[in-house]
mmCIF file of N, CA and C in Angstrom:
data_model
loop_
_atom_site.group_PDB
_atom_site.id
_atom_site.type_symbol
_atom_site.label_atom_id
_atom_site.label_comp_id
_atom_site.label_asym_id
_atom_site.label_seq_id
_atom_site.Cartn_x
_atom_site.Cartn_y
_atom_site.Cartn_z
ATOM 1 N N UNK A 1 0.705 -1.188 -0.091
ATOM 2 C CA UNK A 1 0.008 0.080 -0.076
ATOM 3 C C UNK A 1 0.863 1.300 0.072
ATOM 4 N N UNK A 2 1.979 1.321 0.704
ATOM 5 C CA UNK A 2 2.769 2.433 0.775
ATOM 6 C C UNK A 2 3.421 2.877 -0.684
ATOM 7 N N UNK A 3 3.499 1.879 -1.607
ATOM 8 C CA UNK A 3 4.014 2.309 -2.781
ATOM 9 C C UNK A 3 3.044 3.000 -3.772
ATOM 10 N N UNK A 4 1.786 3.252 -3.208
ATOM 11 C CA UNK A 4 0.764 3.949 -4.138
ATOM 12 C C UNK A 4 0.787 5.475 -3.961
ATOM 13 N N UNK A 5 1.876 6.027 -3.580
ATOM 14 C CA UNK A 5 2.104 7.551 -3.521
ATOM 15 C C UNK A 5 2.134 8.144 -5.022
ATOM 16 N N UNK A 6 1.205 8.942 -5.376
ATOM 17 C CA UNK A 6 1.263 9.413 -6.768
ATOM 18 C C UNK A 6 2.129 10.491 -6.950
ATOM 19 N N UNK A 7 2.560 10.619 -8.064
ATOM 20 C CA UNK A 7 3.432 11.772 -8.580
ATOM 21 C C UNK A 7 4.787 11.942 -7.786
ATOM 22 N N UNK A 8 5.286 10.699 -7.239
ATOM 23 C CA UNK A 8 6.470 10.692 -6.469
ATOM 24 C C UNK A 8 7.395 9.745 -7.201
ATOM 25 N N UNK A 9 8.489 10.236 -7.690
ATOM 26 C CA UNK A 9 9.360 9.403 -8.258
ATOM 27 C C UNK A 9 10.331 8.597 -7.390
ATOM 28 N N UNK A 10 10.304 7.267 -7.548
ATOM 29 C CA UNK A 10 11.205 6.531 -6.739
ATOM 30 C C UNK A 10 12.576 6.238 -7.119
ATOM 31 N N UNK A 11 12.735 6.398 -8.521
ATOM 32 C CA UNK A 11 13.959 6.029 -9.116
ATOM 33 C C UNK A 11 14.802 7.420 -9.184
ATOM 34 N N UNK A 12 15.745 7.661 -8.339
ATOM 35 C CA UNK A 12 16.563 8.646 -8.534
ATOM 36 C C UNK A 12 17.600 8.488 -9.453
ATOM 37 N N UNK A 13 17.823 9.530 -10.409
ATOM 38 C CA UNK A 13 18.810 9.459 -11.324
ATOM 39 C C UNK A 13 19.494 10.888 -11.304
ATOM 40 N N UNK A 14 20.562 10.988 -12.042
ATOM 41 C CA UNK A 14 21.483 12.282 -11.937
ATOM 42 C C UNK A 14 20.580 13.450 -12.366
ATOM 43 N N UNK A 15 19.674 13.194 -13.410
ATOM 44 C CA UNK A 15 18.793 14.414 -13.826
ATOM 45 C C UNK A 15 17.862 14.749 -12.666
ATOM 46 N N UNK A 16 17.233 13.809 -11.999
ATOM 47 C CA UNK A 16 16.303 14.132 -10.926
ATOM 48 C C UNK A 16 16.996 14.804 -9.766
ATOM 49 N N UNK A 17 18.257 14.445 -9.579
ATOM 50 C CA UNK A 17 18.955 15.090 -8.635
ATOM 51 C C UNK A 17 19.073 16.493 -8.717
ATOM 52 N N UNK A 18 19.478 16.917 -9.916
ATOM 53 C CA UNK A 18 19.502 18.357 -10.315
ATOM 54 C C UNK A 18 18.306 19.040 -10.103
ATOM 55 N N UNK A 19 17.183 18.425 -10.541
ATOM 56 C CA UNK A 19 15.871 19.049 -10.454
ATOM 57 C C UNK A 19 15.460 19.187 -9.129
ATOM 58 N N UNK A 20 15.743 18.216 -8.252
ATOM 59 C CA UNK A 20 15.338 18.304 -6.751
ATOM 60 C C UNK A 20 16.239 19.426 -6.096
ATOM 61 N N UNK A 21 17.513 19.579 -6.596
ATOM 62 C CA UNK A 21 18.243 20.605 -5.868
ATOM 63 C C UNK A 21 17.690 22.047 -6.238
ATOM 64 N N UNK A 22 17.383 22.158 -7.633
ATOM 65 C CA UNK A 22 16.759 23.448 -7.823
ATOM 66 C C UNK A 22 15.582 23.746 -7.282
ATOM 67 N N UNK A 23 14.615 22.675 -7.054
ATOM 68 C CA UNK A 23 13.397 23.135 -6.406
ATOM 69 C C UNK A 23 13.638 23.388 -4.950
ATOM 70 N N UNK A 24 14.654 22.722 -4.304
ATOM 71 C CA UNK A 24 14.879 22.976 -2.918
ATOM 72 C C UNK A 24 15.661 24.369 -2.759
ATOM 73 N N UNK A 25 16.383 24.727 -3.697
ATOM 74 C CA UNK A 25 17.179 25.960 -3.583
ATOM 75 C C UNK A 25 16.396 27.129 -3.889
ATOM 76 N N UNK A 26 15.696 27.015 -5.004
ATOM 77 C CA UNK A 26 14.744 28.254 -5.480
ATOM 78 C C UNK A 26 13.435 28.238 -4.899
ATOM 79 N N UNK A 27 13.034 27.205 -4.175
ATOM 80 C CA UNK A 27 11.765 27.107 -3.560
ATOM 81 C C UNK A 27 10.688 26.615 -4.702
ATOM 82 N N UNK A 28 9.543 26.761 -4.239
ATOM 83 C CA UNK A 28 8.395 26.335 -5.123
ATOM 84 C C UNK A 28 8.212 27.274 -6.452
ATOM 85 N N UNK A 29 8.465 26.665 -7.421
ATOM 86 C CA UNK A 29 8.344 27.610 -8.751
ATOM 87 C C UNK A 29 6.987 28.054 -9.162
ATOM 88 N N UNK A 30 6.078 27.249 -8.612
ATOM 89 C CA UNK A 30 4.633 27.437 -8.840
ATOM 90 C C UNK A 30 4.158 28.694 -8.000
ATOM 91 N N UNK A 31 4.842 29.077 -7.123
ATOM 92 C CA UNK A 31 4.381 29.965 -6.067
ATOM 93 C C UNK A 31 3.855 31.418 -6.700
ATOM 94 N N UNK A 32 4.439 31.686 -7.885
ATOM 95 C CA UNK A 32 3.966 32.963 -8.507
ATOM 96 C C UNK A 32 2.768 32.839 -9.313
ATOM 97 N N UNK A 33 2.278 31.665 -9.538
ATOM 98 C CA UNK A 33 1.037 31.483 -10.346
ATOM 99 C C UNK A 33 -0.170 32.041 -9.580
ATOM 100 N N UNK A 34 -1.093 32.533 -10.193
ATOM 101 C CA UNK A 34 -2.298 33.066 -9.543
ATOM 102 C C UNK A 34 -3.131 31.941 -9.074
ATOM 103 N N UNK A 35 -4.076 32.273 -8.173
ATOM 104 C CA UNK A 35 -5.057 31.199 -7.495
ATOM 105 C C UNK A 35 -5.862 30.313 -8.645
ATOM 106 N N UNK A 36 -6.305 30.952 -9.626
ATOM 107 C CA UNK A 36 -6.800 30.352 -10.689
ATOM 108 C C UNK A 36 -6.453 31.114 -11.987
ATOM 109 N N UNK A 37 -6.471 30.491 -13.234
ATOM 110 C CA UNK A 37 -6.111 30.989 -14.400
ATOM 111 C C UNK A 37 -7.332 31.592 -15.057
ATOM 112 N N UNK A 38 -7.052 32.618 -15.731
ATOM 113 C CA UNK A 38 -8.070 33.367 -16.425
ATOM 114 C C UNK A 38 -7.575 33.825 -17.890
ATOM 115 N N UNK A 39 -8.561 33.999 -18.832
ATOM 116 C CA UNK A 39 -8.396 34.560 -20.160
ATOM 117 C C UNK A 39 -9.339 35.609 -20.287
ATOM 118 N N UNK A 40 -8.821 36.774 -20.811
ATOM 119 C CA UNK A 40 -9.675 37.830 -21.191
ATOM 120 C C UNK A 40 -9.703 38.230 -22.629
ATOM 121 N N UNK A 41 -10.636 38.199 -23.286
ATOM 122 C CA UNK A 41 -10.795 38.447 -24.768
ATOM 123 C C UNK A 41 -11.446 39.778 -24.934
ATOM 124 N N UNK A 42 -10.995 40.580 -25.968
ATOM 125 C CA UNK A 42 -11.807 41.741 -26.359
ATOM 126 C C UNK A 42 -12.648 41.461 -27.448
ATOM 127 N N UNK A 43 -14.020 41.470 -27.282
ATOM 128 C CA UNK A 43 -14.813 41.170 -28.462
ATOM 129 C C UNK A 43 -15.457 42.487 -28.919
ATOM 130 N N UNK A 44 -14.729 43.572 -29.022
ATOM 131 C CA UNK A 44 -15.315 44.748 -29.624
ATOM 132 C C UNK A 44 -16.187 45.581 -28.581
ATOM 133 N N UNK A 45 -17.319 45.325 -28.381
ATOM 134 C CA UNK A 45 -18.296 46.050 -27.523
ATOM 135 C C UNK A 45 -18.254 45.392 -26.128
ATOM 136 N N UNK A 46 -17.528 44.439 -25.863
ATOM 137 C CA UNK A 46 -17.442 43.851 -24.494
ATOM 138 C C UNK A 46 -16.236 43.019 -24.445
ATOM 139 N N UNK A 47 -15.883 42.567 -23.152
ATOM 140 C CA UNK A 47 -14.737 41.738 -22.830
ATOM 141 C C UNK A 47 -15.375 40.458 -22.415
ATOM 142 N N UNK A 48 -14.649 39.273 -22.635
ATOM 143 C CA UNK A 48 -15.119 38.083 -22.169
ATOM 144 C C UNK A 48 -14.043 37.392 -21.292
ATOM 145 N N UNK A 49 -14.373 37.278 -19.818
ATOM 146 C CA UNK A 49 -13.538 36.682 -19.045
ATOM 147 C C UNK A 49 -13.837 35.258 -18.804
ATOM 148 N N UNK A 50 -12.835 34.352 -19.012
ATOM 149 C CA UNK A 50 -13.007 33.013 -18.625
ATOM 150 C C UNK A 50 -12.165 32.602 -17.523
ATOM 151 N N UNK A 51 -12.528 32.091 -16.560
ATOM 152 C CA UNK A 51 -11.827 31.675 -15.356
ATOM 153 C C UNK A 51 -11.959 30.081 -15.133
ATOM 154 N N UNK A 52 -10.793 29.565 -14.948
ATOM 155 C CA UNK A 52 -10.783 27.895 -14.785
ATOM 156 C C UNK A 52 -10.981 27.761 -13.240
ATOM 157 N N UNK A 53 -12.153 27.121 -12.905
ATOM 158 C CA UNK A 53 -12.437 26.716 -11.612
ATOM 159 C C UNK A 53 -12.839 25.216 -11.568
ATOM 160 N N UNK A 54 -12.021 24.320 -11.878
ATOM 161 C CA UNK A 54 -12.578 22.948 -11.973
ATOM 162 C C UNK A 54 -12.825 22.437 -10.624
ATOM 163 N N UNK A 55 -13.785 21.568 -10.498
ATOM 164 C CA UNK A 55 -14.041 21.019 -9.066
ATOM 165 C C UNK A 55 -14.977 21.722 -8.207
ATOM 166 N N UNK A 56 -15.136 23.012 -8.628
ATOM 167 C CA UNK A 56 -16.126 23.781 -7.884
ATOM 168 C C UNK A 56 -17.649 23.610 -8.273
ATOM 169 N N UNK A 57 -18.516 23.719 -7.324
ATOM 170 C CA UNK A 57 -19.926 23.795 -7.628
ATOM 171 C C UNK A 57 -20.249 25.279 -7.968
ATOM 172 N N UNK A 58 -21.376 25.553 -8.660
ATOM 173 C CA UNK A 58 -21.830 26.913 -8.864
ATOM 174 C C UNK A 58 -21.960 27.596 -7.545
ATOM 175 N N UNK A 59 -22.529 26.962 -6.528
ATOM 176 C CA UNK A 59 -22.828 27.437 -5.271
ATOM 177 C C UNK A 59 -21.505 27.896 -4.445
ATOM 178 N N UNK A 60 -20.415 27.370 -4.866
ATOM 179 C CA UNK A 60 -19.065 27.619 -4.107
ATOM 180 C C UNK A 60 -18.428 28.822 -4.610
ATOM 181 N N UNK A 61 -18.949 29.514 -5.654
ATOM 182 C CA UNK A 61 -18.393 30.717 -6.407
ATOM 183 C C UNK A 61 -19.156 31.869 -6.039
ATOM 184 N N UNK A 62 -18.521 33.029 -5.682
ATOM 185 C CA UNK A 62 -19.075 34.324 -5.404
ATOM 186 C C UNK A 62 -18.417 35.358 -6.240
ATOM 187 N N UNK A 63 -19.444 36.232 -6.683
ATOM 188 C CA UNK A 63 -18.881 37.447 -7.538
ATOM 189 C C UNK A 63 -19.270 38.692 -6.733
ATOM 190 N N UNK A 64 -18.313 39.589 -6.494
ATOM 191 C CA UNK A 64 -18.649 40.829 -5.725
ATOM 192 C C UNK A 64 -18.099 41.814 -6.553
ATOM 193 N N UNK A 65 -18.897 43.067 -6.659
ATOM 194 C CA UNK A 65 -18.637 44.097 -7.498
ATOM 195 C C UNK A 65 -18.652 45.371 -6.396
ATOM 196 N N UNK A 66 -17.671 46.095 -6.218
ATOM 197 C CA UNK A 66 -17.604 47.176 -5.251
ATOM 198 C C UNK A 66 -16.634 48.218 -5.795
ATOM 199 N N UNK A 67 -17.090 49.452 -6.078
ATOM 200 C CA UNK A 67 -16.249 50.513 -6.388
ATOM 201 C C UNK A 67 -15.397 50.316 -7.440
ATOM 202 N N UNK A 68 -15.913 49.658 -8.627
ATOM 203 C CA UNK A 68 -15.128 49.467 -9.681
ATOM 204 C C UNK A 68 -14.180 48.247 -9.680
ATOM 205 N N UNK A 69 -14.201 47.432 -8.634
ATOM 206 C CA UNK A 69 -13.390 46.284 -8.370
ATOM 207 C C UNK A 69 -14.265 45.002 -8.412
ATOM 208 N N UNK A 70 -13.979 44.026 -9.425
ATOM 209 C CA UNK A 70 -14.669 42.825 -9.366
ATOM 210 C C UNK A 70 -13.846 41.769 -8.689
ATOM 211 N N UNK A 71 -14.435 41.062 -7.635
ATOM 212 C CA UNK A 71 -13.789 40.037 -6.850
ATOM 213 C C UNK A 71 -14.464 38.673 -7.188
ATOM 214 N N UNK A 72 -13.740 37.681 -7.639
ATOM 215 C CA UNK A 72 -14.207 36.351 -7.898
ATOM 216 C C UNK A 72 -13.477 35.543 -6.850
ATOM 217 N N UNK A 73 -14.391 34.765 -6.074
ATOM 218 C CA UNK A 73 -13.939 33.996 -4.984
ATOM 219 C C UNK A 73 -14.552 32.608 -5.136
ATOM 220 N N UNK A 74 -13.846 31.575 -5.009
ATOM 221 C CA UNK A 74 -14.197 30.266 -5.002
ATOM 222 C C UNK A 74 -13.760 29.537 -3.701
ATOM 223 N N UNK A 75 -14.684 28.797 -3.089
ATOM 224 C CA UNK A 75 -14.211 28.222 -1.752
ATOM 225 C C UNK A 75 -14.656 26.693 -1.785
ATOM 226 N N UNK A 76 -13.708 25.897 -1.331
ATOM 227 C CA UNK A 76 -14.241 24.330 -1.162
ATOM 228 C C UNK A 76 -14.340 24.294 0.333
ATOM 229 N N UNK A 77 -15.393 23.720 0.674
ATOM 230 C CA UNK A 77 -15.639 23.454 2.030
ATOM 231 C C UNK A 77 -15.500 22.033 2.396
ATOM 232 N N UNK A 78 -14.865 21.682 3.529
ATOM 233 C CA UNK A 78 -14.620 20.107 3.775
ATOM 234 C C UNK A 78 -15.703 19.744 4.798
ATOM 235 N N UNK A 79 -16.236 18.672 4.392
ATOM 236 C CA UNK A 79 -17.345 17.960 5.306
ATOM 237 C C UNK A 79 -16.729 17.337 6.572
ATOM 238 N N UNK A 80 -17.388 17.318 7.586
ATOM 239 C CA UNK A 80 -16.784 16.766 8.825
ATOM 240 C C UNK A 80 -16.465 15.264 8.590
ATOM 241 N N UNK A 81 -17.373 14.507 7.852
ATOM 242 C CA UNK A 81 -16.955 13.012 7.750
ATOM 243 C C UNK A 81 -15.797 12.911 6.916
ATOM 244 N N UNK A 82 -15.169 13.945 6.160
ATOM 245 C CA UNK A 82 -14.109 13.658 5.321
ATOM 246 C C UNK A 82 -12.835 13.686 6.094
ATOM 247 N N UNK A 83 -12.921 14.208 7.280
ATOM 248 C CA UNK A 83 -11.729 14.433 8.161
ATOM 249 C C UNK A 83 -11.151 12.978 8.581
ATOM 250 N N UNK A 84 -12.098 12.160 8.851
ATOM 251 C CA UNK A 84 -11.712 10.809 9.336
ATOM 252 C C UNK A 84 -11.592 9.878 8.105
ATOM 253 N N UNK A 85 -10.782 8.856 8.363
ATOM 254 C CA UNK A 85 -10.598 7.946 7.263
ATOM 255 C C UNK A 85 -9.051 7.394 7.275
ATOM 256 N N UNK A 86 -8.957 6.289 6.506
ATOM 257 C CA UNK A 86 -7.677 5.715 6.418
ATOM 258 C C UNK A 86 -6.979 6.101 5.099
ATOM 259 N N UNK A 87 -6.567 7.455 5.186
ATOM 260 C CA UNK A 87 -5.810 7.921 4.039
ATOM 261 C C UNK A 87 -4.319 7.437 3.997
ATOM 262 N N UNK A 88 -3.851 7.209 2.993
ATOM 263 C CA UNK A 88 -2.346 6.869 2.750
ATOM 264 C C UNK A 88 -1.704 8.025 2.470
ATOM 265 N N UNK A 89 -2.257 8.898 1.556
ATOM 266 C CA UNK A 89 -1.909 10.192 1.177
ATOM 267 C C UNK A 89 -3.222 11.100 0.822
ATOM 268 N N UNK A 90 -3.077 12.292 1.234
ATOM 269 C CA UNK A 90 -4.224 13.198 0.960
ATOM 270 C C UNK A 90 -3.708 14.462 0.302
ATOM 271 N N UNK A 91 -4.023 14.589 -1.022
ATOM 272 C CA UNK A 91 -3.667 15.862 -1.698
ATOM 273 C C UNK A 91 -4.765 16.859 -2.106
ATOM 274 N N UNK A 92 -5.993 16.411 -2.001
ATOM 275 C CA UNK A 92 -7.011 17.151 -2.316
ATOM 276 C C UNK A 92 -7.404 17.961 -0.946
ATOM 277 N N UNK A 93 -7.331 19.318 -1.029
ATOM 278 C CA UNK A 93 -7.570 20.125 0.154
ATOM 279 C C UNK A 93 -8.724 21.017 -0.015
ATOM 280 N N UNK A 94 -9.236 21.552 1.188
ATOM 281 C CA UNK A 94 -10.155 22.563 1.110
ATOM 282 C C UNK A 94 -9.502 23.991 1.236
ATOM 283 N N UNK A 95 -10.335 24.949 0.886
ATOM 284 C CA UNK A 95 -9.656 26.177 0.902
ATOM 285 C C UNK A 95 -10.341 27.259 0.039
ATOM 286 N N UNK A 96 -9.897 28.273 -0.091
ATOM 287 C CA UNK A 96 -10.638 29.430 -0.922
ATOM 288 C C UNK A 96 -9.569 29.826 -1.820
ATOM 289 N N UNK A 97 -10.020 30.388 -2.945
ATOM 290 C CA UNK A 97 -9.075 31.072 -3.988
ATOM 291 C C UNK A 97 -9.989 32.450 -4.312
ATOM 292 N N UNK A 98 -9.050 33.399 -4.677
ATOM 293 C CA UNK A 98 -9.828 34.636 -4.889
ATOM 294 C C UNK A 98 -8.861 35.576 -5.795
ATOM 295 N N UNK A 99 -9.405 36.258 -6.755
ATOM 296 C CA UNK A 99 -8.797 37.296 -7.559
ATOM 297 C C UNK A 99 -9.660 38.522 -7.705
ATOM 298 N N UNK A 100 -8.966 39.655 -7.915
ATOM 299 C CA UNK A 100 -9.783 40.900 -8.128
ATOM 300 C C UNK A 100 -9.343 41.466 -9.521
ATOM 301 N N UNK A 101 -10.207 42.133 -10.096
ATOM 302 C CA UNK A 101 -10.052 42.793 -11.327
ATOM 303 C C UNK A 101 -10.689 44.237 -11.442
ATOM 304 N N UNK A 102 -9.859 45.135 -11.993
ATOM 305 C CA UNK A 102 -10.330 46.466 -12.219
ATOM 306 C C UNK A 102 -11.253 46.441 -13.423
ATOM 307 N N UNK A 103 -12.402 47.010 -13.110
ATOM 308 C CA UNK A 103 -13.459 46.974 -14.156
ATOM 309 C C UNK A 103 -14.096 48.309 -14.472
ATOM 310 N N UNK A 104 -13.108 49.272 -14.454
ATOM 311 C CA UNK A 104 -13.409 50.660 -14.787
ATOM 312 C C UNK A 104 -13.654 50.727 -16.315
ATOM 313 N N UNK A 105 -14.565 51.379 -16.775
ATOM 314 C CA UNK A 105 -14.838 51.565 -18.127
ATOM 315 C C UNK A 105 -15.804 50.326 -18.608
ATOM 316 N N UNK A 106 -16.286 49.590 -17.590
ATOM 317 C CA UNK A 106 -17.421 48.415 -17.856
ATOM 318 C C UNK A 106 -18.704 49.088 -17.341
ATOM 319 N N UNK A 107 -19.730 48.524 -18.151
ATOM 320 C CA UNK A 107 -21.087 48.925 -17.685
ATOM 321 C C UNK A 107 -21.377 47.829 -16.696
ATOM 322 N N UNK A 108 -21.175 48.268 -15.351
ATOM 323 C CA UNK A 108 -21.452 47.260 -14.298
ATOM 324 C C UNK A 108 -22.814 46.681 -14.352
ATOM 325 N N UNK A 109 -23.860 47.300 -14.662
ATOM 326 C CA UNK A 109 -25.331 46.701 -14.673
ATOM 327 C C UNK A 109 -25.567 45.641 -15.684
ATOM 328 N N UNK A 110 -24.478 45.675 -16.756
ATOM 329 C CA UNK A 110 -24.755 44.707 -17.870
ATOM 330 C C UNK A 110 -23.867 43.432 -17.665
ATOM 331 N N UNK A 111 -23.179 43.273 -16.530
ATOM 332 C CA UNK A 111 -22.338 42.133 -16.524
ATOM 333 C C UNK A 111 -23.109 40.858 -16.285
ATOM 334 N N UNK A 112 -22.752 39.847 -17.021
ATOM 335 C CA UNK A 112 -23.570 38.465 -16.819
ATOM 336 C C UNK A 112 -22.561 37.525 -16.641
ATOM 337 N N UNK A 113 -23.060 36.346 -16.023
ATOM 338 C CA UNK A 113 -22.119 35.261 -15.618
ATOM 339 C C UNK A 113 -22.651 33.908 -15.904
ATOM 340 N N UNK A 114 -21.908 32.971 -16.285
ATOM 341 C CA UNK A 114 -22.388 31.573 -16.539
ATOM 342 C C UNK A 114 -21.295 30.702 -15.965
ATOM 343 N N UNK A 115 -21.566 29.516 -15.648
ATOM 344 C CA UNK A 115 -20.584 28.475 -15.061
ATOM 345 C C UNK A 115 -21.038 27.125 -15.844
ATOM 346 N N UNK A 116 -20.019 26.657 -16.529
ATOM 347 C CA UNK A 116 -20.233 25.354 -17.358
ATOM 348 C C UNK A 116 -19.018 24.644 -17.272
ATOM 349 N N UNK A 117 -18.841 23.288 -16.910
ATOM 350 C CA UNK A 117 -17.780 22.329 -16.995
ATOM 351 C C UNK A 117 -16.511 23.005 -16.413
ATOM 352 N N UNK A 118 -16.525 23.622 -15.322
ATOM 353 C CA UNK A 118 -15.420 24.222 -14.622
ATOM 354 C C UNK A 118 -14.965 25.511 -15.219
ATOM 355 N N UNK A 119 -15.649 26.143 -16.107
ATOM 356 C CA UNK A 119 -15.120 27.345 -16.575
ATOM 357 C C UNK A 119 -16.267 28.474 -16.177
ATOM 358 N N UNK A 120 -15.993 29.528 -15.590
ATOM 359 C CA UNK A 120 -16.709 30.648 -15.314
ATOM 360 C C UNK A 120 -16.519 31.655 -16.311
ATOM 361 N N UNK A 121 -17.606 32.032 -17.038
ATOM 362 C CA UNK A 121 -17.622 33.023 -18.125
ATOM 363 C C UNK A 121 -18.280 34.271 -17.740
ATOM 364 N N UNK A 122 -17.635 35.479 -17.688
ATOM 365 C CA UNK A 122 -18.172 36.690 -17.501
ATOM 366 C C UNK A 122 -18.339 37.501 -18.731
ATOM 367 N N UNK A 123 -19.349 38.140 -18.990
ATOM 368 C CA UNK A 123 -19.439 39.113 -20.153
ATOM 369 C C UNK A 123 -19.465 40.369 -19.422
ATOM 370 N N UNK A 124 -18.551 41.116 -19.937
ATOM 371 C CA UNK A 124 -18.260 42.567 -19.400
ATOM 372 C C UNK A 124 -18.487 43.649 -20.430
ATOM 373 N N UNK A 125 -19.683 44.136 -20.692
ATOM 374 C CA UNK A 125 -19.927 45.117 -21.681
ATOM 375 C C UNK A 125 -19.142 46.440 -21.402
ATOM 376 N N UNK A 126 -18.596 46.939 -22.479
ATOM 377 C CA UNK A 126 -17.883 48.157 -22.159
ATOM 378 C C UNK A 126 -18.866 49.387 -22.298
ATOM 379 N N UNK A 127 -18.417 50.474 -21.581
ATOM 380 C CA UNK A 127 -19.328 51.607 -21.594
ATOM 381 C C UNK A 127 -19.242 52.417 -22.840
ATOM 382 N N UNK A 128 -20.348 52.814 -23.276
ATOM 383 C CA UNK A 128 -20.360 53.520 -24.612
ATOM 384 C C UNK A 128 -19.491 54.862 -24.428
ATOM 385 N N UNK A 129 -18.633 55.046 -25.431
ATOM 386 C CA UNK A 129 -17.812 56.246 -25.278
ATOM 387 C C UNK A 129 -18.707 57.521 -25.273
ATOM 388 N N UNK A 130 -18.176 58.429 -24.378
ATOM 389 C CA UNK A 130 -18.776 59.743 -24.268
ATOM 390 C C UNK A 130 -18.435 60.645 -25.254
ATOM 391 N N UNK A 131 -19.366 61.041 -26.154
ATOM 392 C CA UNK A 131 -19.165 61.938 -27.328
ATOM 393 C C UNK A 131 -19.418 63.286 -26.705
ATOM 394 N N UNK A 132 -18.509 64.320 -26.619
ATOM 395 C CA UNK A 132 -18.808 65.586 -26.169
ATOM 396 C C UNK A 132 -19.763 66.325 -26.978
ATOM 397 N N UNK A 133 -20.715 66.887 -26.369
ATOM 398 C CA UNK A 133 -21.820 67.658 -27.082
ATOM 399 C C UNK A 133 -21.282 69.095 -27.518
ATOM 400 N N UNK A 134 -21.572 69.379 -28.826
ATOM 401 C CA UNK A 134 -21.238 70.558 -29.349
ATOM 402 C C UNK A 134 -22.407 71.588 -29.229
ATOM 403 N N UNK A 135 -22.373 72.747 -29.185
ATOM 404 C CA UNK A 135 -23.481 73.826 -29.135
ATOM 405 C C UNK A 135 -23.100 75.143 -29.693
ATOM 406 N N UNK A 136 -23.973 75.824 -30.316
ATOM 407 C CA UNK A 136 -23.720 77.088 -30.793
ATOM 408 C C UNK A 136 -23.648 78.100 -29.789
ATOM 409 N N UNK A 137 -22.813 79.021 -29.974
ATOM 410 C CA UNK A 137 -22.844 80.195 -28.881
ATOM 411 C C UNK A 137 -23.067 81.426 -29.801
ATOM 412 N N UNK A 138 -24.051 82.172 -29.241
ATOM 413 C CA UNK A 138 -24.543 83.265 -29.963
ATOM 414 C C UNK A 138 -23.603 84.485 -29.672
ATOM 415 N N UNK A 139 -23.570 85.324 -30.655
ATOM 416 C CA UNK A 139 -22.714 86.358 -30.489
ATOM 417 C C UNK A 139 -23.568 87.611 -30.180
ATOM 418 N N UNK A 140 -23.261 88.216 -29.036
ATOM 419 C CA UNK A 140 -24.015 89.300 -28.569
ATOM 420 C C UNK A 140 -23.720 90.584 -28.880
#
């Protein structure tokens, strides 16, 4: 049973030795990655934000818009019955992930969201450009 530890190499070779040294010396190289990955596309009159949130239910995700800042938060909650058990290794964890985005220049009332197959899609319509009004001034 103890040989069932996933993603752990048992055979150490010279190349693995250097890789392990680099990981230990420089620390975790994935630490600079964001909590979850997003793609933002400009579609002319709107932006489309796609956030990868695999493994979350729609109820686990919250969107908050406050003073031009959009916050996306996703939270896994651990059930009490999951704490007990005869685990050999436990890699799946509970916790929360959050990212904020500046949405100035976006029509905040027109933002829509959908969640399908682990992808959160936000449609962010752009504000219509303000065209300055011209007027005639009478000469007196």
